[in-house]
Amino acid sequence: MVNMTDLDLGPSRASGRLLQPLWDHLLLHHQPLISSPLFPVLLAFSSFVIFSTPFAVLDLLGDRVPVVYKYKIQPDRKPTVRMMVRSFLVSVYNHVFFVLPAVFLSTFVVPAPTLPLEAPSVSEVFMDGMAVLLLFDTQYYIWHYIHHKNQKLYRWVHAVHHEYMAPFSWSTEQLSIPELMTVGFWSNQDPILLRCHPLTTMCVTVFSIWMSVEDHIGYDLPWTLHHLVPLGLFGGAPAHDMHHQKPSSNFAPFFSHWDRIFGTALPLRKKKLL
């Protein structure tokens, strides 16, 4: 933990890095918060709520917003308010009764992190962030594939996420306790394993939550990542929507390379209203 009396935020300590002013501000004004073991949970859950809410509103408005609704992948399957509330409450319940107690217990085992005074460079954030995402993508692809191939594992652990054939934003974190804790473990330990700067970890957390929500929005929007990034490197909502329709396909959470390599990739077959 940084001793605030040791901070010298004047020109003599300036690193010249683009992100240094932001990191200095966080250390000076929010150091107790960002060093708290609860902060990653709060950051991830608040990002989930912020990113999911606009798409929940779009689902409720439906074809009254045709400029967006025309991109709905399964327009014949609209989530109801009850479905949305249920998925959200599952996420809240899991965090309150399992994630937060697990974080609290870990504070007795894992020491508080030491926050560096120097910010990472933009290239470090990008490269280290990509390394974390690629590692997580590999871990989850293997885990996901195994759970779909083993009927008992699927029924006991993963089936709750497949309750709906047409995913929607709030269903992103409709997970069983074992799946949530596994994903949470990787999300917390992978940046530590790869020795990422805390600011990089924060950026990766927010970005990965966005990609997870984007996978489940149920809209093939032209401005989302899988359209903006060339060569089809990201699967996005079309790939994951097809996974919910055809569960033997598209196991990777973010990227498309493992599904291509192992022959589990399946392109989108968009439904149309009659």
PDB file of C-alpha atoms in Angstrom:
ATOM      1  CA  MET A   1       0.000   0.000   0.000  1.00  0.00           C
ATOM      2  CA  VAL A   2       1.271   3.475  -0.875  1.00  0.00           C
ATOM      3  CA  ASN A   3       2.156   5.826   1.963  1.00  0.00           C
ATOM      4  CA  MET A   4       0.579   9.091   0.883  1.00  0.00           C
ATOM      5  CA  THR A   5       3.232  11.090   2.723  1.00  0.00           C
ATOM      6  CA  ASP A   6       5.782   9.627   0.312  1.00  0.00           C
ATOM      7  CA  LEU A   7       3.942  10.848  -2.754  1.00  0.00           C
ATOM      8  CA  ASP A   8       5.578  13.666  -4.633  1.00  0.00           C
ATOM      9  CA  LEU A   9       3.323  14.607  -7.479  1.00  0.00           C
ATOM     10  CA  GLY A  10       5.322  17.594  -8.616  1.00  0.00           C
ATOM     11  CA  PRO A  11       7.335  18.031 -11.833  1.00  0.00           C
ATOM     12  CA  SER A  12      10.420  16.399 -10.317  1.00  0.00           C
ATOM     13  CA  ARG A  13       8.634  13.041 -10.220  1.00  0.00           C
ATOM     14  CA  ALA A  14       6.805  13.302 -13.521  1.00  0.00           C
ATOM     15  CA  SER A  15       7.389  10.197 -15.613  1.00  0.00           C
ATOM     16  CA  GLY A  16       6.356  11.730 -18.897  1.00  0.00           C
ATOM     17  CA  ARG A  17       3.883   8.889 -19.434  1.00  0.00           C
ATOM     18  CA  LEU A  18       0.483   9.748 -20.865  1.00  0.00           C
ATOM     19  CA  LEU A  19      -1.384   7.930 -18.081  1.00  0.00           C
ATOM     20  CA  GLN A  20       0.675   9.346 -15.223  1.00  0.00           C
ATOM     21  CA  PRO A  21      -1.714  12.237 -14.369  1.00  0.00           C
ATOM     22  CA  LEU A  22      -4.612   9.786 -14.135  1.00  0.00           C
ATOM     23  CA  TRP A  23      -2.622   7.395 -11.932  1.00  0.00           C
ATOM     24  CA  ASP A  24      -1.419  10.262  -9.719  1.00  0.00           C
ATOM     25  CA  HIS A  25      -5.008  11.401  -9.271  1.00  0.00           C
ATOM     26  CA  LEU A  26      -6.120   7.897  -8.280  1.00  0.00           C
ATOM     27  CA  LEU A  27      -3.287   7.554  -5.780  1.00  0.00           C
ATOM     28  CA  LEU A  28      -3.833  10.980  -4.273  1.00  0.00           C
ATOM     29  CA  HIS A  29      -7.623  10.986  -4.042  1.00  0.00           C
ATOM     30  CA  HIS A  30      -8.792   7.356  -4.194  1.00  0.00           C
ATOM     31  CA  GLN A  31      -5.916   5.263  -2.863  1.00  0.00           C
ATOM     32  CA  PRO A  32      -7.937   3.562  -0.061  1.00  0.00           C
ATOM     33  CA  LEU A  33     -10.603   2.583  -2.591  1.00  0.00           C
ATOM     34  CA  ILE A  34      -8.383   1.182  -5.360  1.00  0.00           C
ATOM     35  CA  SER A  35      -6.237  -0.734  -2.862  1.00  0.00           C
ATOM     36  CA  SER A  36      -9.279  -2.350  -1.248  1.00  0.00           C
ATOM     37  CA  PRO A  37      -9.798  -6.060  -2.043  1.00  0.00           C
ATOM     38  CA  LEU A  38     -13.450  -5.216  -2.686  1.00  0.00           C
ATOM     39  CA  PHE A  39     -12.611  -2.755  -5.454  1.00  0.00           C
ATOM     40  CA  PRO A  40     -12.316  -5.317  -8.314  1.00  0.00           C
ATOM     41  CA  VAL A  41     -15.740  -6.704  -7.409  1.00  0.00           C
ATOM     42  CA  LEU A  42     -17.304  -3.244  -7.242  1.00  0.00           C
ATOM     43  CA  LEU A  43     -15.671  -2.212 -10.521  1.00  0.00           C
ATOM     44  CA  ALA A  44     -16.792  -5.363 -12.338  1.00  0.00           C
ATOM     45  CA  PHE A  45     -20.359  -5.358 -11.013  1.00  0.00           C
ATOM     46  CA  SER A  46     -20.917  -1.633 -11.584  1.00  0.00           C
ATOM     47  CA  SER A  47     -19.566  -2.008 -15.137  1.00  0.00           C
ATOM     48  CA  PHE A  48     -21.985  -4.886 -15.699  1.00  0.00           C
ATOM     49  CA  VAL A  49     -24.934  -2.765 -14.549  1.00  0.00           C
ATOM     50  CA  ILE A  50     -23.897   0.302 -16.563  1.00  0.00           C
ATOM     51  CA  PHE A  51     -23.285  -1.637 -19.773  1.00  0.00           C
ATOM     52  CA  SER A  52     -26.374  -3.853 -19.487  1.00  0.00           C
ATOM     53  CA  THR A  53     -28.986  -1.212 -18.687  1.00  0.00           C
ATOM     54  CA  PRO A  54     -29.183   0.520 -22.119  1.00  0.00           C
ATOM     55  CA  PHE A  55     -29.735  -2.803 -23.889  1.00  0.00           C
ATOM     56  CA  ALA A  56     -32.390  -3.803 -21.366  1.00  0.00           C
ATOM     57  CA  VAL A  57     -34.207  -0.570 -22.210  1.00  0.00           C
ATOM     58  CA  LEU A  58     -33.875  -1.327 -25.928  1.00  0.00           C
ATOM     59  CA  ASP A  59     -35.336  -4.794 -25.387  1.00  0.00           C
ATOM     60  CA  LEU A  60     -38.287  -3.323 -23.526  1.00  0.00           C
ATOM     61  CA  LEU A  61     -38.924  -0.717 -26.227  1.00  0.00           C
ATOM     62  CA  GLY A  62     -38.594  -3.361 -28.941  1.00  0.00           C
ATOM     63  CA  ASP A  63     -39.714  -2.410 -32.439  1.00  0.00           C
ATOM     64  CA  ARG A  64     -40.636   1.064 -31.228  1.00  0.00           C
ATOM     65  CA  VAL A  65     -36.954   1.837 -31.894  1.00  0.00           C
ATOM     66  CA  PRO A  66     -36.639   0.313 -35.395  1.00  0.00           C
ATOM     67  CA  VAL A  67     -33.264   1.942 -36.081  1.00  0.00           C
ATOM     68  CA  VAL A  68     -31.746  -0.438 -33.511  1.00  0.00           C
ATOM     69  CA  TYR A  69     -34.301  -3.239 -33.316  1.00  0.00           C
ATOM     70  CA  LYS A  70     -33.703  -4.182 -36.952  1.00  0.00           C
ATOM     71  CA  TYR A  71     -30.372  -5.607 -35.763  1.00  0.00           C
ATOM     72  CA  LYS A  72     -32.050  -7.984 -33.292  1.00  0.00           C
ATOM     73  CA  ILE A  73     -30.679 -11.467 -33.939  1.00  0.00           C
ATOM     74  CA  GLN A  74     -33.755 -13.356 -32.729  1.00  0.00           C
ATOM     75  CA  PRO A  75     -36.632 -10.869 -33.048  1.00  0.00           C
ATOM     76  CA  ASP A  76     -39.173 -13.587 -32.252  1.00  0.00           C
ATOM     77  CA  ARG A  77     -37.649 -14.082 -28.784  1.00  0.00           C
ATOM     78  CA  LYS A  78     -37.922 -10.981 -26.605  1.00  0.00           C
ATOM     79  CA  PRO A  79     -36.912 -11.024 -22.928  1.00  0.00           C
ATOM     80  CA  THR A  80     -39.689 -10.095 -20.530  1.00  0.00           C
ATOM     81  CA  VAL A  81     -39.339  -7.866 -17.498  1.00  0.00           C
ATOM     82  CA  ARG A  82     -39.657 -10.957 -15.314  1.00  0.00           C
ATOM     83  CA  MET A  83     -36.771 -12.663 -17.139  1.00  0.00           C
ATOM     84  CA  MET A  84     -34.592  -9.574 -16.771  1.00  0.00           C
ATOM     85  CA  VAL A  85     -35.346  -9.151 -13.082  1.00  0.00           C
ATOM     86  CA  ARG A  86     -34.706 -12.823 -12.408  1.00  0.00           C
ATOM     87  CA  SER A  87     -31.315 -12.777 -14.145  1.00  0.00           C
ATOM     88  CA  PHE A  88     -30.276  -9.606 -12.350  1.00  0.00           C
ATOM     89  CA  LEU A  89     -31.330 -10.974  -8.959  1.00  0.00           C
ATOM     90  CA  VAL A  90     -29.360 -14.180  -9.590  1.00  0.00           C
ATOM     91  CA  SER A  91     -26.266 -12.049 -10.164  1.00  0.00           C
ATOM     92  CA  VAL A  92     -26.891  -9.949  -7.048  1.00  0.00           C
ATOM     93  CA  TYR A  93     -27.506 -13.045  -4.924  1.00  0.00           C
ATOM     94  CA  ASN A  94     -24.315 -14.722  -6.148  1.00  0.00           C
ATOM     95  CA  HIS A  95     -22.216 -11.664  -5.400  1.00  0.00           C
ATOM     96  CA  VAL A  96     -23.688 -10.956  -1.977  1.00  0.00           C
ATOM     97  CA  PHE A  97     -23.641 -14.513  -0.637  1.00  0.00           C
ATOM     98  CA  PHE A  98     -20.597 -15.987  -2.386  1.00  0.00           C
ATOM     99  CA  VAL A  99     -18.293 -13.473  -4.092  1.00  0.00           C
ATOM    100  CA  LEU A 100     -18.093 -10.918  -1.287  1.00  0.00           C
ATOM    101  CA  PRO A 101     -17.544 -13.549   1.462  1.00  0.00           C
ATOM    102  CA  ALA A 102     -14.841 -15.177  -0.689  1.00  0.00           C
ATOM    103  CA  VAL A 103     -13.105 -11.816  -1.123  1.00  0.00           C
ATOM    104  CA  PHE A 104     -13.385 -11.127   2.607  1.00  0.00           C
ATOM    105  CA  LEU A 105     -11.851 -14.504   3.481  1.00  0.00           C
ATOM    106  CA  SER A 106      -9.042 -13.988   0.956  1.00  0.00           C
ATOM    107  CA  THR A 107      -7.891 -10.864   2.803  1.00  0.00           C
ATOM    108  CA  PHE A 108      -6.609 -13.135   5.577  1.00  0.00           C
ATOM    109  CA  VAL A 109      -4.482 -15.069   3.083  1.00  0.00           C
ATOM    110  CA  VAL A 110      -3.444 -12.618   0.374  1.00  0.00           C
ATOM    111  CA  PRO A 111      -1.604  -9.464   1.483  1.00  0.00           C
ATOM    112  CA  ALA A 112      -2.781  -6.044   0.337  1.00  0.00           C
ATOM    113  CA  PRO A 113      -1.216  -5.085  -3.009  1.00  0.00           C
ATOM    114  CA  THR A 114       1.602  -2.577  -3.214  1.00  0.00           C
ATOM    115  CA  LEU A 115       0.603   0.215  -5.569  1.00  0.00           C
ATOM    116  CA  PRO A 116       3.468   1.504  -7.739  1.00  0.00           C
ATOM    117  CA  LEU A 117       4.036   5.222  -8.046  1.00  0.00           C
ATOM    118  CA  GLU A 118       4.665   5.108 -11.777  1.00  0.00           C
ATOM    119  CA  ALA A 119       1.853   4.598 -14.270  1.00  0.00           C
ATOM    120  CA  PRO A 120       2.093   2.084 -17.095  1.00  0.00           C
ATOM    121  CA  SER A 121       2.642   3.266 -20.646  1.00  0.00           C
ATOM    122  CA  VAL A 122      -0.232   3.051 -23.110  1.00  0.00           C
ATOM    123  CA  SER A 123       1.582   0.269 -24.961  1.00  0.00           C
ATOM    124  CA  GLU A 124       1.985  -1.679 -21.688  1.00  0.00           C
ATOM    125  CA  VAL A 125      -1.726  -1.397 -20.976  1.00  0.00           C
ATOM    126  CA  PHE A 126      -2.515  -2.639 -24.478  1.00  0.00           C
ATOM    127  CA  MET A 127       0.006  -5.484 -24.634  1.00  0.00           C
ATOM    128  CA  ASP A 128      -0.495  -6.720 -21.065  1.00  0.00           C
ATOM    129  CA  GLY A 129      -4.252  -6.330 -21.417  1.00  0.00           C
ATOM    130  CA  MET A 130      -4.263  -8.410 -24.606  1.00  0.00           C
ATOM    131  CA  ALA A 131      -2.159 -11.077 -22.886  1.00  0.00           C
ATOM    132  CA  VAL A 132      -4.713 -11.311 -20.039  1.00  0.00           C
ATOM    133  CA  LEU A 133      -7.637 -11.518 -22.458  1.00  0.00           C
ATOM    134  CA  LEU A 134      -5.954 -14.197 -24.583  1.00  0.00           C
ATOM    135  CA  LEU A 135      -5.093 -16.260 -21.508  1.00  0.00           C
ATOM    136  CA  PHE A 136      -8.639 -16.011 -20.172  1.00  0.00           C
ATOM    137  CA  ASP A 137     -10.040 -16.840 -23.600  1.00  0.00           C
ATOM    138  CA  THR A 138      -7.964 -20.028 -23.675  1.00  0.00           C
ATOM    139  CA  GLN A 139      -8.908 -21.029 -20.138  1.00  0.00           C
ATOM    140  CA  TYR A 140     -12.594 -20.509 -20.727  1.00  0.00           C
ATOM    141  CA  TYR A 141     -12.614 -22.235 -24.119  1.00  0.00           C
ATOM    142  CA  ILE A 142     -11.211 -25.419 -22.525  1.00  0.00           C
ATOM    143  CA  TRP A 143     -13.531 -25.174 -19.495  1.00  0.00           C
ATOM    144  CA  HIS A 144     -16.544 -24.400 -21.682  1.00  0.00           C
ATOM    145  CA  TYR A 145     -15.860 -27.233 -24.132  1.00  0.00           C
ATOM    146  CA  ILE A 146     -15.443 -29.791 -21.326  1.00  0.00           C
ATOM    147  CA  HIS A 147     -18.666 -28.722 -19.610  1.00  0.00           C
ATOM    148  CA  HIS A 148     -20.652 -29.074 -22.822  1.00  0.00           C
ATOM    149  CA  LYS A 149     -19.191 -32.506 -23.551  1.00  0.00           C
ATOM    150  CA  ASN A 150     -19.814 -33.898 -20.062  1.00  0.00           C
ATOM    151  CA  GLN A 151     -23.542 -34.149 -19.350  1.00  0.00           C
ATOM    152  CA  LYS A 152     -23.173 -34.191 -15.566  1.00  0.00           C
ATOM    153  CA  LEU A 153     -20.875 -31.158 -15.518  1.00  0.00           C
ATOM    154  CA  TYR A 154     -23.196 -29.360 -17.895  1.00  0.00           C
ATOM    155  CA  ARG A 155     -26.279 -30.086 -15.808  1.00  0.00           C
ATOM    156  CA  TRP A 156     -24.670 -29.295 -12.443  1.00  0.00           C
ATOM    157  CA  VAL A 157     -22.555 -26.292 -13.417  1.00  0.00           C
ATOM    158  CA  HIS A 158     -23.281 -24.672 -16.775  1.00  0.00           C
ATOM    159  CA  ALA A 159     -26.927 -25.371 -17.625  1.00  0.00           C
ATOM    160  CA  VAL A 160     -28.229 -22.369 -15.680  1.00  0.00           C
ATOM    161  CA  HIS A 161     -26.562 -20.056 -18.191  1.00  0.00           C
ATOM    162  CA  HIS A 162     -28.406 -21.768 -21.047  1.00  0.00           C
ATOM    163  CA  GLU A 163     -31.870 -21.288 -19.641  1.00  0.00           C
ATOM    164  CA  TYR A 164     -32.634 -18.855 -22.464  1.00  0.00           C
ATOM    165  CA  MET A 165     -32.021 -19.682 -26.123  1.00  0.00           C
ATOM    166  CA  ALA A 166     -31.908 -15.972 -26.946  1.00  0.00           C
ATOM    167  CA  PRO A 167     -29.435 -14.222 -24.633  1.00  0.00           C
ATOM    168  CA  PHE A 168     -29.994 -10.674 -23.391  1.00  0.00           C
ATOM    169  CA  SER A 169     -27.770  -8.255 -21.504  1.00  0.00           C
ATOM    170  CA  TRP A 170     -28.860  -9.159 -17.950  1.00  0.00           C
ATOM    171  CA  SER A 171     -28.331 -12.864 -18.665  1.00  0.00           C
ATOM    172  CA  THR A 172     -24.581 -12.228 -18.977  1.00  0.00           C
ATOM    173  CA  GLU A 173     -24.061 -13.065 -15.300  1.00  0.00           C
ATOM    174  CA  GLN A 174     -26.794 -15.630 -14.882  1.00  0.00           C
ATOM    175  CA  LEU A 175     -24.249 -18.210 -13.744  1.00  0.00           C
ATOM    176  CA  SER A 176     -24.032 -21.040 -11.280  1.00  0.00           C
ATOM    177  CA  ILE A 177     -21.860 -20.534  -8.221  1.00  0.00           C
ATOM    178  CA  PRO A 178     -19.070 -22.857  -9.473  1.00  0.00           C
ATOM    179  CA  GLU A 179     -18.931 -21.105 -12.847  1.00  0.00           C
ATOM    180  CA  LEU A 180     -18.970 -17.636 -11.323  1.00  0.00           C
ATOM    181  CA  MET A 181     -16.231 -18.501  -8.844  1.00  0.00           C
ATOM    182  CA  THR A 182     -14.098 -20.115 -11.559  1.00  0.00           C
ATOM    183  CA  VAL A 183     -14.415 -17.127 -13.870  1.00  0.00           C
ATOM    184  CA  GLY A 184     -13.787 -14.772 -10.957  1.00  0.00           C
ATOM    185  CA  PHE A 185     -10.667 -16.691  -9.941  1.00  0.00           C
ATOM    186  CA  TRP A 186      -9.181 -16.440 -13.431  1.00  0.00           C
ATOM    187  CA  SER A 187     -10.142 -12.774 -13.730  1.00  0.00           C
ATOM    188  CA  ASN A 188      -8.318 -11.965 -10.495  1.00  0.00           C
ATOM    189  CA  GLN A 189      -5.321 -14.271 -10.809  1.00  0.00           C
ATOM    190  CA  ASP A 190      -4.433 -13.893 -14.498  1.00  0.00           C
ATOM    191  CA  PRO A 191      -3.324 -10.229 -14.156  1.00  0.00           C
ATOM    192  CA  ILE A 192      -1.268 -11.190 -11.079  1.00  0.00           C
ATOM    193  CA  LEU A 193       0.293 -14.121 -12.932  1.00  0.00           C
ATOM    194  CA  LEU A 194       1.231 -11.848 -15.836  1.00  0.00           C
ATOM    195  CA  ARG A 195       2.474  -9.119 -13.451  1.00  0.00           C
ATOM    196  CA  CYS A 196       0.141  -6.445 -14.772  1.00  0.00           C
ATOM    197  CA  HIS A 197       0.086  -2.903 -13.419  1.00  0.00           C
ATOM    198  CA  PRO A 198      -3.042  -2.218 -11.283  1.00  0.00           C
ATOM    199  CA  LEU A 199      -4.232   0.381 -13.806  1.00  0.00           C
ATOM    200  CA  THR A 200      -3.946  -2.213 -16.575  1.00  0.00           C
ATOM    201  CA  THR A 201      -5.973  -4.627 -14.471  1.00  0.00           C
ATOM    202  CA  MET A 202      -8.695  -2.014 -14.018  1.00  0.00           C
ATOM    203  CA  CYS A 203      -8.823  -1.361 -17.770  1.00  0.00           C
ATOM    204  CA  VAL A 204      -8.962  -5.084 -18.549  1.00  0.00           C
ATOM    205  CA  THR A 205     -11.745  -5.592 -16.004  1.00  0.00           C
ATOM    206  CA  VAL A 206     -13.952  -2.913 -17.550  1.00  0.00           C
ATOM    207  CA  PHE A 207     -13.147  -3.971 -21.118  1.00  0.00           C
ATOM    208  CA  SER A 208     -13.770  -7.673 -20.472  1.00  0.00           C
ATOM    209  CA  ILE A 209     -17.097  -6.910 -18.798  1.00  0.00           C
ATOM    210  CA  TRP A 210     -18.075  -4.853 -21.829  1.00  0.00           C
ATOM    211  CA  MET A 211     -17.164  -7.719 -24.171  1.00  0.00           C
ATOM    212  CA  SER A 212     -19.085 -10.186 -22.019  1.00  0.00           C
ATOM    213  CA  VAL A 213     -22.190  -8.000 -22.081  1.00  0.00           C
ATOM    214  CA  GLU A 214     -21.752  -7.372 -25.806  1.00  0.00           C
ATOM    215  CA  ASP A 215     -21.696 -11.149 -26.361  1.00  0.00           C
ATOM    216  CA  HIS A 216     -25.142 -11.403 -24.757  1.00  0.00           C
ATOM    217  CA  ILE A 217     -26.973  -8.315 -26.028  1.00  0.00           C
ATOM    218  CA  GLY A 218     -28.751 -10.210 -28.804  1.00  0.00           C
ATOM    219  CA  TYR A 219     -28.083  -7.505 -31.394  1.00  0.00           C
ATOM    220  CA  ASP A 220     -25.693  -7.684 -34.350  1.00  0.00           C
ATOM    221  CA  LEU A 221     -24.907  -3.973 -34.223  1.00  0.00           C
ATOM    222  CA  PRO A 222     -22.629  -2.621 -36.989  1.00  0.00           C
ATOM    223  CA  TRP A 223     -20.477  -0.610 -34.575  1.00  0.00           C
ATOM    224  CA  THR A 224     -19.600  -3.403 -32.134  1.00  0.00           C
ATOM    225  CA  LEU A 225     -16.147  -4.960 -31.819  1.00  0.00           C
ATOM    226  CA  HIS A 226     -16.570  -7.940 -34.120  1.00  0.00           C
ATOM    227  CA  HIS A 227     -17.367  -5.522 -36.960  1.00  0.00           C
ATOM    228  CA  LEU A 228     -14.730  -2.913 -36.082  1.00  0.00           C
ATOM    229  CA  VAL A 229     -11.815  -5.340 -35.598  1.00  0.00           C
ATOM    230  CA  PRO A 230     -10.692  -6.864 -38.936  1.00  0.00           C
ATOM    231  CA  LEU A 231     -10.265 -10.518 -39.933  1.00  0.00           C
ATOM    232  CA  GLY A 232     -13.114 -11.677 -37.731  1.00  0.00           C
ATOM    233  CA  LEU A 233     -10.826 -11.905 -34.714  1.00  0.00           C
ATOM    234  CA  PHE A 234     -13.713 -11.293 -32.300  1.00  0.00           C
ATOM    235  CA  GLY A 235     -16.827 -13.460 -32.209  1.00  0.00           C
ATOM    236  CA  GLY A 236     -19.144 -10.953 -30.575  1.00  0.00           C
ATOM    237  CA  ALA A 237     -22.903 -11.259 -30.172  1.00  0.00           C
ATOM    238  CA  PRO A 238     -23.482 -13.274 -33.391  1.00  0.00           C
ATOM    239  CA  ALA A 239     -21.090 -16.047 -32.319  1.00  0.00           C
ATOM    240  CA  HIS A 240     -22.408 -16.305 -28.769  1.00  0.00           C
ATOM    241  CA  ASP A 241     -26.017 -16.056 -29.867  1.00  0.00           C
ATOM    242  CA  MET A 242     -25.403 -19.040 -32.149  1.00  0.00           C
ATOM    243  CA  HIS A 243     -23.839 -20.857 -29.198  1.00  0.00           C
ATOM    244  CA  HIS A 244     -27.111 -20.489 -27.306  1.00  0.00           C
ATOM    245  CA  GLN A 245     -29.022 -21.730 -30.361  1.00  0.00           C
ATOM    246  CA  LYS A 246     -26.513 -24.490 -31.185  1.00  0.00           C
ATOM    247  CA  PRO A 247     -24.625 -25.254 -27.940  1.00  0.00           C
ATOM    248  CA  SER A 248     -22.041 -27.477 -29.660  1.00  0.00           C
ATOM    249  CA  SER A 249     -20.485 -24.420 -31.326  1.00  0.00           C
ATOM    250  CA  ASN A 250     -18.627 -21.186 -30.561  1.00  0.00           C
ATOM    251  CA  PHE A 251     -17.157 -21.997 -27.147  1.00  0.00           C
ATOM    252  CA  ALA A 252     -14.670 -19.099 -26.918  1.00  0.00           C
ATOM    253  CA  PRO A 253     -15.899 -16.059 -24.963  1.00  0.00           C
ATOM    254  CA  PHE A 254     -14.172 -13.282 -26.905  1.00  0.00           C
ATOM    255  CA  PHE A 255     -11.900 -14.280 -29.772  1.00  0.00           C
ATOM    256  CA  SER A 256     -12.544 -16.668 -32.650  1.00  0.00           C
ATOM    257  CA  HIS A 257      -9.200 -18.431 -33.187  1.00  0.00           C
ATOM    258  CA  TRP A 258      -9.766 -21.469 -30.951  1.00  0.00           C
ATOM    259  CA  ASP A 259     -13.163 -22.189 -32.504  1.00  0.00           C
ATOM    260  CA  ARG A 260     -11.610 -21.934 -35.966  1.00  0.00           C
ATOM    261  CA  ILE A 261      -8.650 -24.141 -35.051  1.00  0.00           C
ATOM    262  CA  PHE A 262     -10.784 -26.885 -33.488  1.00  0.00           C
ATOM    263  CA  GLY A 263     -13.659 -26.681 -35.948  1.00  0.00           C
ATOM    264  CA  THR A 264     -16.280 -25.477 -33.497  1.00  0.00           C
ATOM    265  CA  ALA A 265     -16.960 -22.137 -35.198  1.00  0.00           C
ATOM    266  CA  LEU A 266     -20.485 -21.633 -36.543  1.00  0.00           C
ATOM    267  CA  PRO A 267     -21.571 -18.485 -38.413  1.00  0.00           C
ATOM    268  CA  LEU A 268     -24.697 -16.586 -37.491  1.00  0.00           C
ATOM    269  CA  ARG A 269     -28.015 -17.635 -38.962  1.00  0.00           C
ATOM    270  CA  LYS A 270     -30.160 -14.631 -38.256  1.00  0.00           C
ATOM    271  CA  LYS A 271     -33.883 -15.154 -37.854  1.00  0.00           C
ATOM    272  CA  LYS A 272     -36.459 -12.900 -39.445  1.00  0.00           C
ATOM    273  CA  LEU A 273     -39.970 -12.116 -38.390  1.00  0.00           C
ATOM    274  CA  LEU A 274     -42.574 -13.490 -40.776  1.00  0.00           C
TER     275      LEU A 274
END
